[in-house]
Short mmCIF file of C-alpha atoms in Angstrom, two decimals:
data_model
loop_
_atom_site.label_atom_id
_atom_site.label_comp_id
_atom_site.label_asym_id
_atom_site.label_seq_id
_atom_site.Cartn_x
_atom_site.Cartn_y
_atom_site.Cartn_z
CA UNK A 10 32.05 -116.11 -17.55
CA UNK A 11 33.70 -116.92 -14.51
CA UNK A 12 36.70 -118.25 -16.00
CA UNK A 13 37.13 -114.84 -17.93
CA UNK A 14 36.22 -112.68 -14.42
CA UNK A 15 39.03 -114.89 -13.17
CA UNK A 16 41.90 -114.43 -15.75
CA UNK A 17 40.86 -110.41 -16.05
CA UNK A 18 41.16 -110.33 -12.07
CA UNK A 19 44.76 -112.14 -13.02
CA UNK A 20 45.73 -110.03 -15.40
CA UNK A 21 44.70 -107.09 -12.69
CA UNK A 22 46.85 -107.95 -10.24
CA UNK A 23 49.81 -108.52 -12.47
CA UNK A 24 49.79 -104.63 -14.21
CA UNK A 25 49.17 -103.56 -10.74
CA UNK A 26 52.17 -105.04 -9.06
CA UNK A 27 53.89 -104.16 -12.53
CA UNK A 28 53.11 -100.80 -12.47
CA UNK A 29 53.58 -99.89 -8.50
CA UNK A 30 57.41 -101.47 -9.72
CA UNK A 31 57.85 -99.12 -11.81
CA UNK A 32 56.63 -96.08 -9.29
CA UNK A 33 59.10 -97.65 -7.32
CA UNK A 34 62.12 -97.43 -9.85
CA UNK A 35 61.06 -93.77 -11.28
CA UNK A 36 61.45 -92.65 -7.35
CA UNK A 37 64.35 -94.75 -6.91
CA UNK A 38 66.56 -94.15 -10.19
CA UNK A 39 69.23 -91.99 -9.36
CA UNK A 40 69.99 -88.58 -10.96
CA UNK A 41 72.23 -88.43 -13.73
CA UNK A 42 74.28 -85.21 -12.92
CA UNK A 43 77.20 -85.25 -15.43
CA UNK A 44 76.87 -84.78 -19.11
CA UNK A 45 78.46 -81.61 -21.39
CA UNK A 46 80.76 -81.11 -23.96
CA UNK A 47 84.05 -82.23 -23.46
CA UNK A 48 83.22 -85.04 -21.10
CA UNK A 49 85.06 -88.43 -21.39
CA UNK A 50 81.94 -90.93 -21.88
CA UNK A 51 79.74 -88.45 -22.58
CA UNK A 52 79.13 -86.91 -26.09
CA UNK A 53 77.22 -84.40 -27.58
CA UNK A 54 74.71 -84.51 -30.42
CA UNK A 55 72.91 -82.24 -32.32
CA UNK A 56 68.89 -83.01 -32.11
CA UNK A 57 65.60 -82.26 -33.61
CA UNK A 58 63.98 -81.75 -30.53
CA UNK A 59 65.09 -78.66 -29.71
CA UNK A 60 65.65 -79.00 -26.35
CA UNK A 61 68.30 -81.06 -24.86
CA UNK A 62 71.96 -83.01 -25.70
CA UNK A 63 72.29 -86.46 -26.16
CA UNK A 64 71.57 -87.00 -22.57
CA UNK A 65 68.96 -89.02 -23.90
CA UNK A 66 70.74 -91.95 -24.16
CA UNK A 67 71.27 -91.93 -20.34
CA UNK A 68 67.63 -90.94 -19.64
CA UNK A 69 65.90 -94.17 -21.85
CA UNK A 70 65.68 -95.93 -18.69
CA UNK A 71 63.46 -93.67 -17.18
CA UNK A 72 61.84 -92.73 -20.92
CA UNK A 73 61.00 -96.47 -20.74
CA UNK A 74 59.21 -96.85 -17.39
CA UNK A 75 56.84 -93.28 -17.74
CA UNK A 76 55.81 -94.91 -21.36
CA UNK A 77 54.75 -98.48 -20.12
CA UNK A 78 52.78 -96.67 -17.33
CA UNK A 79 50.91 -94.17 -19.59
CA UNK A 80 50.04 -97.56 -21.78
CA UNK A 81 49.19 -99.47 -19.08
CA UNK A 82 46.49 -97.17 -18.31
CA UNK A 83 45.54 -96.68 -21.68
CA UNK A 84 44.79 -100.31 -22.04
CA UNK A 85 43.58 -100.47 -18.76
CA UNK A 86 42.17 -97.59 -16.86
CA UNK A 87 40.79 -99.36 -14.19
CA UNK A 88 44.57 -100.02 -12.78
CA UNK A 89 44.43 -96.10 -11.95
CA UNK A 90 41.93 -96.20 -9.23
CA UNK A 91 44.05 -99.24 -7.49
CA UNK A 92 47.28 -97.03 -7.63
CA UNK A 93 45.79 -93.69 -5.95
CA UNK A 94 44.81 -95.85 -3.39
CA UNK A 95 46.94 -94.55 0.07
CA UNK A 96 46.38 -98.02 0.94
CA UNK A 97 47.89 -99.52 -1.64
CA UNK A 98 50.97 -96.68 -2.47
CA UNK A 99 51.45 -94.45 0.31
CA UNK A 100 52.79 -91.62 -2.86
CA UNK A 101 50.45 -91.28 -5.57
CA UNK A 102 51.27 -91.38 -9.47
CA UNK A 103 50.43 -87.81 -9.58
CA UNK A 104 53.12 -86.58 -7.03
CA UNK A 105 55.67 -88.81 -8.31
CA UNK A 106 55.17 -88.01 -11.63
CA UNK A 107 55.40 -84.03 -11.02
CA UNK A 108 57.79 -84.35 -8.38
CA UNK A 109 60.24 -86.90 -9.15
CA UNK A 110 59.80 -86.77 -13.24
CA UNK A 111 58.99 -82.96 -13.66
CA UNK A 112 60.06 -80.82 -10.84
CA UNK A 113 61.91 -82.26 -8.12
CA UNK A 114 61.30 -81.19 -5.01
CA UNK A 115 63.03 -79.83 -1.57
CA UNK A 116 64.90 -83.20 -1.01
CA UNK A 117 65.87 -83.50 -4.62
CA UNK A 118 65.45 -79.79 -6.39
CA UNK A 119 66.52 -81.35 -9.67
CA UNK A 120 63.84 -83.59 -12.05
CA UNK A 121 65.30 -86.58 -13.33
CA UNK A 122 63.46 -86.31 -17.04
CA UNK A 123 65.94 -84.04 -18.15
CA UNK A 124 65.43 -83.87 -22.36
CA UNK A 125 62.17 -83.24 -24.47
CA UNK A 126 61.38 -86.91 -24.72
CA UNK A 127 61.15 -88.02 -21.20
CA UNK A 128 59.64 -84.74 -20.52
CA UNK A 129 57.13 -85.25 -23.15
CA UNK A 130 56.35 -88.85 -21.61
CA UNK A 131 55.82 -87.34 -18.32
CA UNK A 132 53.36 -84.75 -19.32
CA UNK A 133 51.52 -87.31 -21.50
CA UNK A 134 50.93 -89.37 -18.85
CA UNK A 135 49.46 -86.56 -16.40
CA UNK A 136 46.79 -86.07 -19.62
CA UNK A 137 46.15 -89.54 -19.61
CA UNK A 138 45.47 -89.53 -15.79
CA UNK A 139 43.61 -86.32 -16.30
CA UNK A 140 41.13 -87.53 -18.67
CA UNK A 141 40.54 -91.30 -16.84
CA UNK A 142 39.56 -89.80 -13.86
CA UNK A 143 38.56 -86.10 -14.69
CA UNK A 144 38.59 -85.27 -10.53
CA UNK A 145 42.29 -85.60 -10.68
CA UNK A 146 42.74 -82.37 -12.88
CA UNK A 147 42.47 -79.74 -10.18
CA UNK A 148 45.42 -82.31 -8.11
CA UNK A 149 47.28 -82.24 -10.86
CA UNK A 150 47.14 -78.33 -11.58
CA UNK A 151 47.51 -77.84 -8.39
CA UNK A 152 50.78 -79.75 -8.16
CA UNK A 153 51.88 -77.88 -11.30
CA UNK A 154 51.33 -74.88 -9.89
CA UNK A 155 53.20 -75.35 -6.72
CA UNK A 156 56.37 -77.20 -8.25
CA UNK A 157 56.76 -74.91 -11.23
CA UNK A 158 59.30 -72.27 -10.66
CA UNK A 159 58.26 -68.71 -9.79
CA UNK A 160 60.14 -67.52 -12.71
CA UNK A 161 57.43 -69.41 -15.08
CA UNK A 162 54.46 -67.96 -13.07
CA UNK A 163 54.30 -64.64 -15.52
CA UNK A 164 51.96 -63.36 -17.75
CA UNK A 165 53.21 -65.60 -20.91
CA UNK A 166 53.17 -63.85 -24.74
CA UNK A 167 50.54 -64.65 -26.65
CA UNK A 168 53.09 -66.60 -28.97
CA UNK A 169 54.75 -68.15 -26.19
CA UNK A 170 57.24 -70.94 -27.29
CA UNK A 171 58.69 -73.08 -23.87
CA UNK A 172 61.01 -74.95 -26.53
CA UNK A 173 62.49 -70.89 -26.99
CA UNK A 174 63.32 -71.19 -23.77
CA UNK A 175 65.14 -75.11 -23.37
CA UNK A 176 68.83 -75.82 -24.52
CA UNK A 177 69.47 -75.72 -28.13
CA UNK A 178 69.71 -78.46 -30.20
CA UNK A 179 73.76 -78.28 -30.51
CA UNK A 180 73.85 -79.25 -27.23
CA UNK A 181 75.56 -75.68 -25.26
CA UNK A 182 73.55 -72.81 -23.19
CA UNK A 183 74.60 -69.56 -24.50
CA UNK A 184 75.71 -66.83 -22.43
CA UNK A 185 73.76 -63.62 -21.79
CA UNK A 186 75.83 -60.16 -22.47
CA UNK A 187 75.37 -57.60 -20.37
CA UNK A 188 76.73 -55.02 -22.82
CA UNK A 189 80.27 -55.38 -23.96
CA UNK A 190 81.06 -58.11 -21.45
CA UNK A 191 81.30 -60.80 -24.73
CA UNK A 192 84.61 -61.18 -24.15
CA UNK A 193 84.03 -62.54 -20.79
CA UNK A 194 81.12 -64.82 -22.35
CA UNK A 195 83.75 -66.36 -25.06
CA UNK A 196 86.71 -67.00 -22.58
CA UNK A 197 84.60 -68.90 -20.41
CA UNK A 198 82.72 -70.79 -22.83
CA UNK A 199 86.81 -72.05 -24.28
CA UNK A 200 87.53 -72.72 -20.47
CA UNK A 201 84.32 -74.80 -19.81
CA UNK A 202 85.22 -76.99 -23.41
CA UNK A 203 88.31 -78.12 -21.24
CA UNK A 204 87.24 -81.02 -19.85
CA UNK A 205 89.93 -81.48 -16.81
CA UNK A 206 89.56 -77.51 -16.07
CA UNK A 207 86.13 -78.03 -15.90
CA UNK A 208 86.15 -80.41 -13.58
CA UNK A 209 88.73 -79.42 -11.35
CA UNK A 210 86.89 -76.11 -11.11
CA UNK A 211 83.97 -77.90 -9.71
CA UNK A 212 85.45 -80.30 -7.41
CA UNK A 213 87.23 -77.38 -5.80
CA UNK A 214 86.35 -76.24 -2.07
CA UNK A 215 85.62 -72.14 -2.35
CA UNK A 216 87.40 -72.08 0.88
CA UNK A 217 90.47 -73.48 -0.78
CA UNK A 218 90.79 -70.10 -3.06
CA UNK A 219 93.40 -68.64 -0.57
CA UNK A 220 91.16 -65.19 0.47
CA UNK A 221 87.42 -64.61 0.49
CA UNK A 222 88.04 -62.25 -2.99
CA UNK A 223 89.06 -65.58 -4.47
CA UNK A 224 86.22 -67.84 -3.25
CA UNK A 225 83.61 -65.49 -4.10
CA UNK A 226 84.99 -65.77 -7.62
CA UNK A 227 85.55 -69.27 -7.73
CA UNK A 228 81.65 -69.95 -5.81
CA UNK A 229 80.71 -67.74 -9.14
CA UNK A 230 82.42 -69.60 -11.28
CA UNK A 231 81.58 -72.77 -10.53
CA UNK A 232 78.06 -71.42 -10.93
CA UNK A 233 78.65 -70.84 -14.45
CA UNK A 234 79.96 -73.76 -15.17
CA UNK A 235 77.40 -75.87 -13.87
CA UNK A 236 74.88 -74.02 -15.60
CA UNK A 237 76.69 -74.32 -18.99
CA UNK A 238 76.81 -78.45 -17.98
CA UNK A 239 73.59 -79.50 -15.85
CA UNK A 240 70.93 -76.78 -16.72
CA UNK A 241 68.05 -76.95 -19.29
CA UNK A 242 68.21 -73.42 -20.01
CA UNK A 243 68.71 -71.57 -23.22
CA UNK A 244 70.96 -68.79 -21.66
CA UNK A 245 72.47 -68.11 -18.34
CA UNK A 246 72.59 -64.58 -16.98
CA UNK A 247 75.91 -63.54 -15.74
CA UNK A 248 75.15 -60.95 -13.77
CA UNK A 249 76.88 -62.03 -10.39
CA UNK A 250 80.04 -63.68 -11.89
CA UNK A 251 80.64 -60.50 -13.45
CA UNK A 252 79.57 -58.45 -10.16
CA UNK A 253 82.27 -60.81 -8.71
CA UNK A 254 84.81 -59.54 -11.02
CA UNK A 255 87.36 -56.80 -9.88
CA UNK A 256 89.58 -55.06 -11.73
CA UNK A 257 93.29 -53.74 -10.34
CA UNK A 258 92.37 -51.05 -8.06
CA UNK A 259 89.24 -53.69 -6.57
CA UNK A 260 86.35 -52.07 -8.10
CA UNK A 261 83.44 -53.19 -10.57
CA UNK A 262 84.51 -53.57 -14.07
CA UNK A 263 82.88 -51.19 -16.89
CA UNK A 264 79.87 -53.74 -18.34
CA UNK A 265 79.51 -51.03 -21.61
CA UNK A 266 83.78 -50.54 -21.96
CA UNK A 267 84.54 -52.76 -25.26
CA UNK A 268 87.78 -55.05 -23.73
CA UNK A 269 89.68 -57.46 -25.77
CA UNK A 270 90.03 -61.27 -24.55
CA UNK A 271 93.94 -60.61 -23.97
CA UNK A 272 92.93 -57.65 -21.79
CA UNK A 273 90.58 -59.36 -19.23
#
């Protein structure tokens, strides 16, 4: 009996020290913030998750570390009341989970599970904290309340579908018209598939544009472009790229005049 008390005490300490590694390693794995079509190392893959690109060859690290936590408690719940212990983690697994896997937070805005799967692995392992110690649901609601966007704090159709709402499974976020401003939309989409345009665009200083007319449209698109490359979304409104857009005289282009691609 004592010999058995011994090597489960053992065996404690070792998933303990394991998993407070592995806190340490989800907090401290740096964000991967290039991948998109037309990159050099990067590639693109259709899916069946219907969500994200093939970023999730970059994001298995961080797949594998959420995963061996949620089993560790799984097989062992008891490790959960040693790692919500201030004195033994000064962060919880809640916060880090929401904050570093889920949301980000002011220090880092964006989460570093960035496709379905890691997502998936993240929000499994909040259930599986949720039902070993049922007084951690309200913490962790409460955390998903405050890191959640207020765009997602609506009144949500009865239907609602968040995968509706997550990158396509080709890999590309569409582009949302505003009327007859496609032709904008399909320009910028073959400018953003040119890898070295693309980048220069980005790694451009506004204030290198040559007047504040020409920052103002550069700042905008640059926006764009990171959204088509970095963001989870299914669409990006183009509302202020095309509010930065002039036409000869300096006013607002027509958003309902139908304009050919060799016009703009």
């Amino acid at each position: 009996g004592q010999q058995t008390h011994a090597a489960e005490e053992s065996l404690h300490d070792v998933l303990l020290t394991t998993s407070l590694a592995l806190l340490d390693a989800i907090e401290t794995l740096p964000l991967i913030e290039s991948f998109g079509p037309a990159d050099n190392n990067v590639t693109i893959n259709a899916t069946n998750d219907g969500c994200h690109v093939n970023q999730a060859i970059l994001d298995y690290p961080l797949f594998a570390y959420v995963t061996l936590l949620d089993r560790f408690l799984l097989a062992f719940p008891n490790l959960l009341d040693s790692l919500e212990k201030p004195s033994v983690r000064k962060t919880g697994i809640v916060t880090v989970v929401t904050r570093a896997c889920l949301f980000g937070d002011d220090t880092a805005p964006s989460p570093k599970c960035r496709n379905f799967h890691s997502r998936t692995a993240a929000v499994n392992l909040l259930a599986t904290i949720s039902r070993i110690l049922p007084g951690t649901t309200a913490d962790i609601c409460n955390h998903l309340s405050l890191r959640a966007p207020a765009s997602t704090r609506r009144a949500l159709p009865r239907y609602y579908d968040p995968l509706r709402e997550c990158r396509a499974s080709s890999g590309f976020v569409g582009m949302r018209n505003l009327g007859s401003t496609c032709y904008q939309n399909s320009l910028l989409q073959q400018l953003f598939c040119a890898g070295r345009f693309r980048r220069a665009v980005l790694e451009t200083s506004p204030t290198d544009a040559g007047s504040q007319e020409g920052g103002e449209l550069l700042l905008e698109l640059q926006r764009v472009f990171w959204a088509l490359q970095e963001s989870t979304w299914r669409t990006f409104d183009t509302e202020r790229w095309f509010a930065a857009n002039k036409d000869g005289a300096g006013q607002p282009l027509a958003r309902d005049v139908q304009t050919d691609v060799d016009e703009y």
